[in-house]
CSV table of C-alpha atoms in Angstrom, one decimal:
chain,number,residue,atom,x,y,z
S,1,MET,CA,103.9,77.2,133.8
S,2,THR,CA,101.0,79.3,134.8
S,3,GLN,CA,100.1,81.5,137.8
S,4,GLY,CA,96.5,82.4,138.4
S,5,GLY,CA,95.6,81.4,134.8
S,6,THR,CA,98.1,83.7,133.3
S,7,PRO,CA,101.1,82.2,131.4
S,8,THR,CA,104.4,83.0,132.9
S,9,LEU,CA,107.4,83.1,130.6
S,10,PRO,CA,110.5,81.1,131.5
S,11,ARG,CA,113.7,83.0,131.7
S,12,LYS,CA,115.5,82.6,128.3
S,13,ASP,CA,119.0,81.2,128.6
S,14,ARG,CA,121.5,83.3,126.6
S,15,GLY,CA,121.9,81.7,123.2
S,16,SER,CA,119.0,79.3,123.6
S,17,LYS,CA,116.4,78.9,120.9
S,18,PRO,CA,112.8,78.7,122.0
S,19,THR,CA,111.0,75.6,120.7
S,20,GLN,CA,107.3,74.5,120.7
S,21,ARG,CA,108.2,72.6,123.9
S,22,THR,CA,109.3,76.0,125.5
S,23,ILE,CA,105.9,77.5,124.5
S,24,ALA,CA,104.0,74.5,125.9
S,25,ASP,CA,105.9,74.7,129.2
S,26,ALA,CA,105.1,78.5,129.4
S,27,THR,CA,101.4,78.2,128.6
S,28,GLY,CA,100.5,74.8,130.1
S,29,PHE,CA,99.2,73.5,126.8
S,30,ALA,CA,100.2,70.3,125.0
S,31,VAL,CA,102.9,70.5,122.3
S,32,THR,CA,100.3,69.2,119.8
S,33,THR,CA,98.0,72.1,120.7
S,34,VAL,CA,100.8,74.6,120.4
S,35,SER,CA,101.8,73.2,117.0
S,36,LYS,CA,98.2,73.5,115.7
S,37,ALA,CA,97.7,77.0,117.2
S,38,LEU,CA,100.9,78.3,115.6
S,39,ALA,CA,99.6,77.0,112.3
S,40,ASP,CA,96.4,78.9,113.0
S,41,ASP,CA,94.3,75.7,113.0
S,42,PRO,CA,90.7,76.6,113.4
S,43,SER,CA,90.1,73.4,115.4
S,44,ILE,CA,91.9,75.2,118.3
S,45,ALA,CA,89.8,77.9,120.1
S,46,LYS,CA,90.7,81.4,119.0
S,47,LYS,CA,91.4,82.5,122.6
S,48,THR,CA,93.9,79.6,122.9
S,49,ARG,CA,95.5,80.4,119.6
S,50,ASP,CA,95.9,84.1,120.6
S,51,THR,CA,97.5,83.1,123.9
S,52,ILE,CA,99.9,80.7,122.3
S,53,GLN,CA,100.8,83.0,119.4
S,54,LYS,CA,101.4,85.9,121.8
S,55,THR,CA,103.6,83.7,124.0
S,56,ALA,CA,105.6,82.6,120.9
S,57,ARG,CA,106.2,86.2,120.0
S,58,ASP,CA,107.2,87.2,123.5
S,59,LEU,CA,109.7,84.3,123.6
S,60,GLY,CA,111.1,85.2,120.2
S,61,TYR,CA,110.1,81.8,118.8
S,62,VAL,CA,111.1,81.3,115.1
S,63,PRO,CA,109.8,78.3,113.2
S,64,ASP,CA,112.3,75.8,111.9
S,65,ARG,CA,112.1,76.7,108.2
S,66,ALA,CA,113.8,73.5,107.0
S,67,ALA,CA,111.4,71.3,109.0
S,68,GLN,CA,108.5,73.4,107.9
S,69,ARG,CA,109.4,73.0,104.3
S,70,LEU,CA,109.7,69.2,104.6
S,71,ARG,CA,106.3,69.0,106.3
S,72,THR,CA,104.3,71.4,104.2
S,73,GLY,CA,106.4,72.0,101.0
S,74,ARG,CA,106.2,75.7,101.9
S,75,THR,CA,108.8,78.1,103.5
S,76,ASN,CA,106.4,80.9,104.4
S,77,VAL,CA,109.0,83.2,103.0
S,78,ILE,CA,108.8,85.9,100.3
S,79,SER,CA,112.1,87.2,98.8
S,80,LEU,CA,112.6,90.7,97.5
S,81,VAL,CA,115.5,90.9,95.1
S,82,LEU,CA,116.9,94.4,94.8
S,83,ASP,CA,119.8,96.3,93.2
S,84,PRO,CA,120.9,99.2,95.3
S,85,HIS,CA,120.2,102.0,92.7
S,86,SER,CA,120.0,105.6,93.9
S,87,GLU,CA,117.8,107.0,91.1
S,88,LEU,CA,114.7,106.9,93.4
S,89,LEU,CA,115.4,108.0,97.0
S,90,GLY,CA,114.1,105.5,99.6
S,91,PHE,CA,113.0,103.0,96.9
S,92,GLY,CA,114.1,99.9,98.8
S,93,ALA,CA,112.9,101.2,102.2
S,94,SER,CA,109.5,102.2,100.9
S,95,MET,CA,109.1,98.9,99.1
S,96,ILE,CA,110.0,97.0,102.2
S,97,GLU,CA,107.5,99.0,104.3
S,98,GLY,CA,104.7,98.3,101.9
S,99,ILE,CA,105.5,94.5,101.8
S,100,SER,CA,105.8,94.3,105.5
S,101,GLU,CA,102.4,96.0,106.1
S,102,VAL,CA,100.8,93.1,104.2
S,103,LEU,CA,103.0,90.3,105.7
S,104,ARG,CA,102.9,91.4,109.3
S,105,PRO,CA,99.5,89.7,110.2
S,106,THR,CA,100.4,86.6,108.2
S,107,ARG,CA,102.7,83.7,108.8
S,108,TYR,CA,105.0,84.9,106.0
S,109,HIS,CA,108.4,86.5,106.5
S,110,LEU,CA,110.4,88.7,104.2
S,111,THR,CA,114.0,88.1,103.1
S,112,ILE,CA,116.0,90.6,101.0
S,113,MET,CA,118.7,89.7,98.5
S,114,GLN,CA,120.8,92.4,96.8
S,115,TYR,CA,122.9,92.3,93.6
S,116,GLN,CA,124.8,95.0,91.7
S,117,LEU,CA,123.8,96.1,88.2
S,118,SER,CA,127.2,94.9,87.0
S,119,GLU,CA,126.4,91.3,88.2
S,120,ASP,CA,124.3,88.6,86.6
S,121,PRO,CA,120.7,89.5,87.7
S,122,LEU,CA,119.7,85.9,87.2
S,123,ALA,CA,122.2,84.6,89.9
S,124,PRO,CA,120.1,85.5,93.0
S,125,ILE,CA,116.9,84.2,91.4
S,126,ASP,CA,118.6,80.9,90.6
S,127,TYR,CA,120.1,80.7,94.1
S,128,ILE,CA,116.6,81.2,95.7
S,129,LEU,CA,115.1,78.4,93.6
S,130,ARG,CA,117.9,75.9,93.9
S,131,ASN,CA,118.0,76.2,97.6
S,132,GLY,CA,114.2,76.4,98.2
S,133,LEU,CA,114.5,79.7,100.1
S,134,ALA,CA,111.1,81.2,99.3
S,135,ASP,CA,107.6,80.5,98.1
S,136,GLY,CA,107.5,83.6,95.9
S,137,VAL,CA,109.8,86.4,94.6
S,138,ILE,CA,109.4,90.1,93.9
S,139,PHE,CA,112.0,91.9,91.8
S,140,ALA,CA,112.3,95.3,90.0
S,141,ARG,CA,114.2,97.0,87.2
S,142,THR,CA,112.8,94.9,84.4
S,143,GLU,CA,114.2,94.6,80.9
S,144,PRO,CA,112.1,94.1,77.8
S,145,ARG,CA,113.2,90.4,77.5
S,146,ASP,CA,114.1,89.9,81.1
S,147,PRO,CA,115.8,86.5,81.6
S,148,ARG,CA,114.5,86.3,85.2
S,149,VAL,CA,110.9,86.4,83.9
S,150,ALA,CA,111.6,83.6,81.3
S,151,PHE,CA,113.5,81.5,83.9
S,152,LEU,CA,110.8,81.8,86.6
S,153,THR,CA,107.9,81.2,84.1
S,154,GLU,CA,109.5,78.1,82.8
S,155,ALA,CA,110.1,76.9,86.4
S,156,GLY,CA,106.4,77.6,87.3
S,157,PHE,CA,107.5,79.6,90.3
S,158,PRO,CA,105.3,82.4,91.7
S,159,PHE,CA,106.7,85.9,91.1
S,160,ILE,CA,105.7,89.4,90.4
S,161,THR,CA,107.8,92.2,88.8
S,162,HIS,CA,107.9,95.9,89.5
S,163,GLY,CA,107.8,96.9,85.9
S,164,ARG,CA,106.6,95.3,82.7
S,165,THR,CA,108.4,93.3,80.0
S,166,LEU,CA,107.6,92.2,76.5
S,167,PHE,CA,106.4,88.9,78.0
S,168,THR,CA,102.7,89.4,78.3
S,169,ASP,CA,101.6,86.5,80.5
S,170,HIS,CA,103.4,87.1,83.8
S,171,ALA,CA,102.3,89.1,86.9
S,172,TRP,CA,103.5,92.6,87.1
S,173,TYR,CA,102.9,96.0,88.8
S,174,ASP,CA,104.0,99.1,86.9
S,175,TYR,CA,103.8,102.8,87.3
S,176,ASP,CA,102.3,104.4,84.2
S,177,ASN,CA,105.4,106.2,83.0
S,178,THR,CA,103.7,107.1,79.7
S,179,ARG,CA,101.1,109.1,81.5
S,180,PHE,CA,103.7,110.6,83.8
S,181,ALA,CA,105.6,112.0,80.8
S,182,GLU,CA,102.3,113.2,79.2
S,183,GLU,CA,101.3,115.0,82.4
S,184,ALA,CA,104.7,116.5,83.0
S,185,VAL,CA,104.8,118.0,79.5
S,186,ARG,CA,101.2,119.3,79.9
S,187,ILE,CA,102.1,121.0,83.2
S,188,LEU,CA,105.3,122.6,81.8
S,189,ALA,CA,103.7,123.6,78.5
S,190,ASP,CA,100.8,125.3,80.4
S,191,GLN,CA,103.5,127.4,82.1
S,192,GLY,CA,104.7,128.6,78.7
S,193,ALA,CA,107.6,126.3,78.0
S,194,ARG,CA,108.2,125.9,74.2
S,195,SER,CA,111.1,123.5,74.6
S,196,ILE,CA,111.2,120.8,77.2
S,197,GLY,CA,114.1,118.6,78.2
S,198,ILE,CA,114.3,115.3,80.0
S,199,VAL,CA,116.9,113.2,81.7
S,200,PRO,CA,115.7,109.8,80.3
S,201,PRO,CA,115.7,106.3,81.8
S,202,ASN,CA,118.5,104.0,80.7
S,203,PRO,CA,117.4,102.2,77.5
S,204,GLN,CA,118.2,98.9,79.1
S,205,PHE,CA,115.0,99.0,81.1
S,206,THR,CA,111.5,98.6,79.8
S,207,PHE,CA,110.1,101.8,81.3
S,208,HIS,CA,112.5,103.8,79.0
S,209,ARG,CA,110.2,103.1,76.0
S,210,PHE,CA,107.0,103.9,77.8
S,211,MET,CA,108.3,107.2,79.2
S,212,MET,CA,110.0,108.4,76.1
S,213,ASP,CA,106.9,107.5,73.9
S,214,GLY,CA,104.7,109.6,76.2
S,215,PHE,CA,107.3,112.4,76.3
S,216,ARG,CA,107.7,112.7,72.5
S,217,SER,CA,104.0,112.3,71.7
S,218,ALA,CA,103.0,114.9,74.3
S,219,CYS,CA,105.6,117.4,73.1
S,220,GLN,CA,104.4,116.9,69.5
S,221,GLN,CA,100.7,117.5,70.5
S,222,ARG,CA,101.7,120.6,72.4
S,223,GLY,CA,103.9,122.0,69.7
S,224,CYS,CA,107.0,121.9,72.0
S,225,ALA,CA,110.5,120.9,71.1
S,226,ALA,CA,111.4,117.6,72.8
S,227,LEU,CA,115.0,117.7,74.0
S,228,VAL,CA,116.9,114.8,75.5
S,229,SER,CA,119.9,115.5,77.8
S,230,PRO,CA,123.0,114.6,75.7
S,231,GLY,CA,124.9,111.6,76.9
S,232,LEU,CA,123.0,111.3,80.2
S,233,ASP,CA,120.5,108.9,81.7
S,234,LEU,CA,119.0,108.2,85.2
S,235,ASN,CA,121.6,105.5,85.9
S,236,ASP,CA,124.5,107.9,85.8
S,237,PRO,CA,126.0,109.0,89.1
S,238,PRO,CA,124.8,112.4,90.4
S,239,GLU,CA,128.2,114.0,89.9
S,240,ARG,CA,128.1,113.0,86.2
S,241,ILE,CA,124.5,114.3,85.8
S,242,TYR,CA,125.5,117.6,87.5
S,243,SER,CA,128.5,118.2,85.2
S,244,GLY,CA,126.6,117.1,82.1
S,245,LEU,CA,123.7,119.4,82.9
S,246,MET,CA,126.1,122.3,83.8
S,247,GLU,CA,127.4,121.9,80.2
S,248,TRP,CA,124.0,121.5,78.5
S,249,LEU,CA,122.3,124.3,80.4
S,250,SER,CA,125.1,126.7,79.6
S,251,THR,CA,124.4,126.4,75.8
S,252,ARG,CA,122.0,128.3,73.7
S,253,ASP,CA,120.2,125.0,73.0
S,254,ARG,CA,119.2,124.5,76.6
S,255,PRO,CA,115.5,123.7,77.3
S,256,GLU,CA,113.1,126.2,78.7
S,257,ALA,CA,111.9,123.5,81.2
S,258,LEU,CA,113.3,120.2,82.5
S,259,ILE,CA,111.8,116.8,83.5
S,260,CYS,CA,113.8,114.6,85.9
S,261,PRO,CA,112.1,111.3,86.6
S,262,GLY,CA,114.3,110.5,89.6
S,263,GLU,CA,115.0,112.4,92.8
S,264,THR,CA,118.8,112.0,92.8
S,265,PRO,CA,119.2,113.2,89.2
S,266,ALA,CA,116.7,116.0,90.1
S,267,MET,CA,118.9,117.2,93.0
S,268,ALA,CA,121.8,117.4,90.6
S,269,ALA,CA,119.7,119.3,88.1
S,270,HIS,CA,118.5,121.7,90.8
S,271,ALA,CA,122.0,122.4,91.9
S,272,ALA,CA,123.3,122.9,88.3
S,273,GLN,CA,120.7,125.5,87.4
S,274,ARG,CA,121.1,127.3,90.6
S,275,ASP,CA,124.8,127.4,90.2
S,276,LEU,CA,124.4,128.8,86.7
S,277,GLY,CA,122.0,131.4,88.0
S,278,LEU,CA,119.1,130.0,86.0
S,279,GLU,CA,115.4,129.6,86.9
S,280,ILE,CA,114.3,126.8,84.6
S,281,PRO,CA,111.1,125.1,85.7
S,282,LEU,CA,112.0,121.7,87.0
S,283,LEU,CA,109.4,118.8,87.3
S,284,VAL,CA,110.4,115.8,89.4
S,285,LYS,CA,109.0,112.3,89.8
S,286,GLN,CA,108.7,112.4,93.6
S,287,THR,CA,109.0,109.2,95.7
S,288,SER,CA,110.0,110.7,99.1
S,289,PRO,CA,109.4,113.9,101.1
S,290,VAL,CA,112.8,115.4,100.2
S,291,PHE,CA,111.6,118.0,97.6
S,292,ASP,CA,109.0,119.3,100.1
S,293,PHE,CA,112.0,121.1,101.7
S,294,PHE,CA,113.7,122.5,98.6
S,295,ARG,CA,113.4,126.2,97.8
S,296,PRO,CA,112.3,127.1,95.3
S,297,ARG,CA,110.2,123.9,95.4
S,298,PRO,CA,110.1,122.0,92.1
S,299,LEU,CA,106.9,120.8,90.4
S,300,THR,CA,106.3,117.2,91.3
S,301,ILE,CA,104.3,114.1,90.3
S,302,PHE,CA,104.2,111.4,92.9
S,303,GLU,CA,105.0,107.7,92.6
S,304,ASP,CA,103.8,105.7,95.6
S,305,ILE,CA,106.5,103.0,96.1
S,306,ARG,CA,105.0,101.9,99.4
S,307,ALA,CA,101.6,101.2,97.8
S,308,ALA,CA,103.5,99.3,95.1
S,309,GLY,CA,105.0,97.0,97.8
S,310,ARG,CA,101.6,96.4,99.3
S,311,GLU,CA,99.8,95.6,96.1
S,312,MET,CA,102.6,93.4,94.7
S,313,THR,CA,102.6,91.4,98.0
S,314,GLN,CA,98.8,90.9,97.9
S,315,ALA,CA,99.1,89.8,94.3
S,316,LEU,CA,101.9,87.4,95.1
S,317,GLN,CA,99.9,85.8,97.9
S,318,LYS,CA,97.2,85.1,95.3
S,319,LEU,CA,99.8,83.6,92.9
S,320,ILE,CA,101.1,81.3,95.6
S,321,ALA,CA,97.5,80.2,96.3
S,322,GLY,CA,97.2,79.2,92.7
S,323,ASP,CA,95.8,82.2,90.8
S,324,ALA,CA,96.7,82.8,87.2
S,325,PRO,CA,99.6,85.3,86.6
S,326,SER,CA,97.7,87.0,83.8
S,327,GLY,CA,95.0,88.0,86.4
S,328,GLN,CA,97.6,89.9,88.5
S,329,GLN,CA,98.7,92.8,86.3
S,330,ILE,CA,98.4,96.3,87.8
S,331,LEU,CA,99.1,99.7,86.2
S,332,ALA,CA,99.3,102.5,88.7
S,333,ALA,CA,98.4,106.0,87.7
S,334,PRO,CA,100.6,109.0,88.6
S,335,ILE,CA,99.5,111.0,91.6
S,336,LEU,CA,99.3,114.7,90.6
S,337,SER,CA,98.6,116.1,94.1
S,338,ALA,CA,101.8,116.9,96.0
S,339,ALA,CA,100.4,116.1,99.4
S,340,LYS,CA,100.5,112.3,99.0
S,341,ILE,CA,103.7,111.4,101.0
S,342,ARG,CA,103.0,109.0,103.8
């Protein structure tokens, strides 16, 4: 119903679900007009589309995904598959923020599916495809011969990975971990370090090779000893990293500077050296503002996870529209300025 040309919203009954008929009653437009406006059909005047779409939002209208899929073959859903690792602080939240920035003005919605590292990483992907839950998938923590990539490629299903694999023809977004390690070594060597240690990524993941290749080659070029934390990697819980670094940094073979490519391991490293009364330069891959408030403040190189979410979503939209996966491969450079958190 309308009053003075302004749509009036009917009182929503508790538990009721607004429909296109509800929107039609609220705006005075026909149901067919409402349906076309919600689909952003250009045959409907923009002012009318804006009015109907605003009313739909105000009423809390949610499209019937099953009916929509039957009608169009699309769900208008993108799925983000995550494992809840703590290596990078705020990884999931920052990724979701970036994805949501791109999806907000579109008809697409985001769903999130989690799995544990101890579980089969293919299971959530298979579940999404078998049940037709999304039009495209984003996932991270890639392995060199990632079974998810092979499965989705064979299925011809749109997807993009956060991280590369040994498969060369799929869409991916990756942080340049080789250059991160090279820059980290350069910064620490320029401060006088003759031996540089690193807490490495787990060899299970593709970025381990990229980072360690960059680390070792940069140390060789600078004439520095390249030391790897014994028995530790970024997947270890912080208490294990803390105790392992307490032991390593207590020996005569400890490095003169240390690289921690994850904020949680870096906090453990910061605590270990302070508890030992050491002042070893620490360089951190920063993904959140947390180290802005540490004293002494470590050296940092920034990885913008929010930007990764934005760019992957934009690329995935192009894949869903039919673009070739090989045309959607993005390598992001490390950000050397500390003032990049947003």
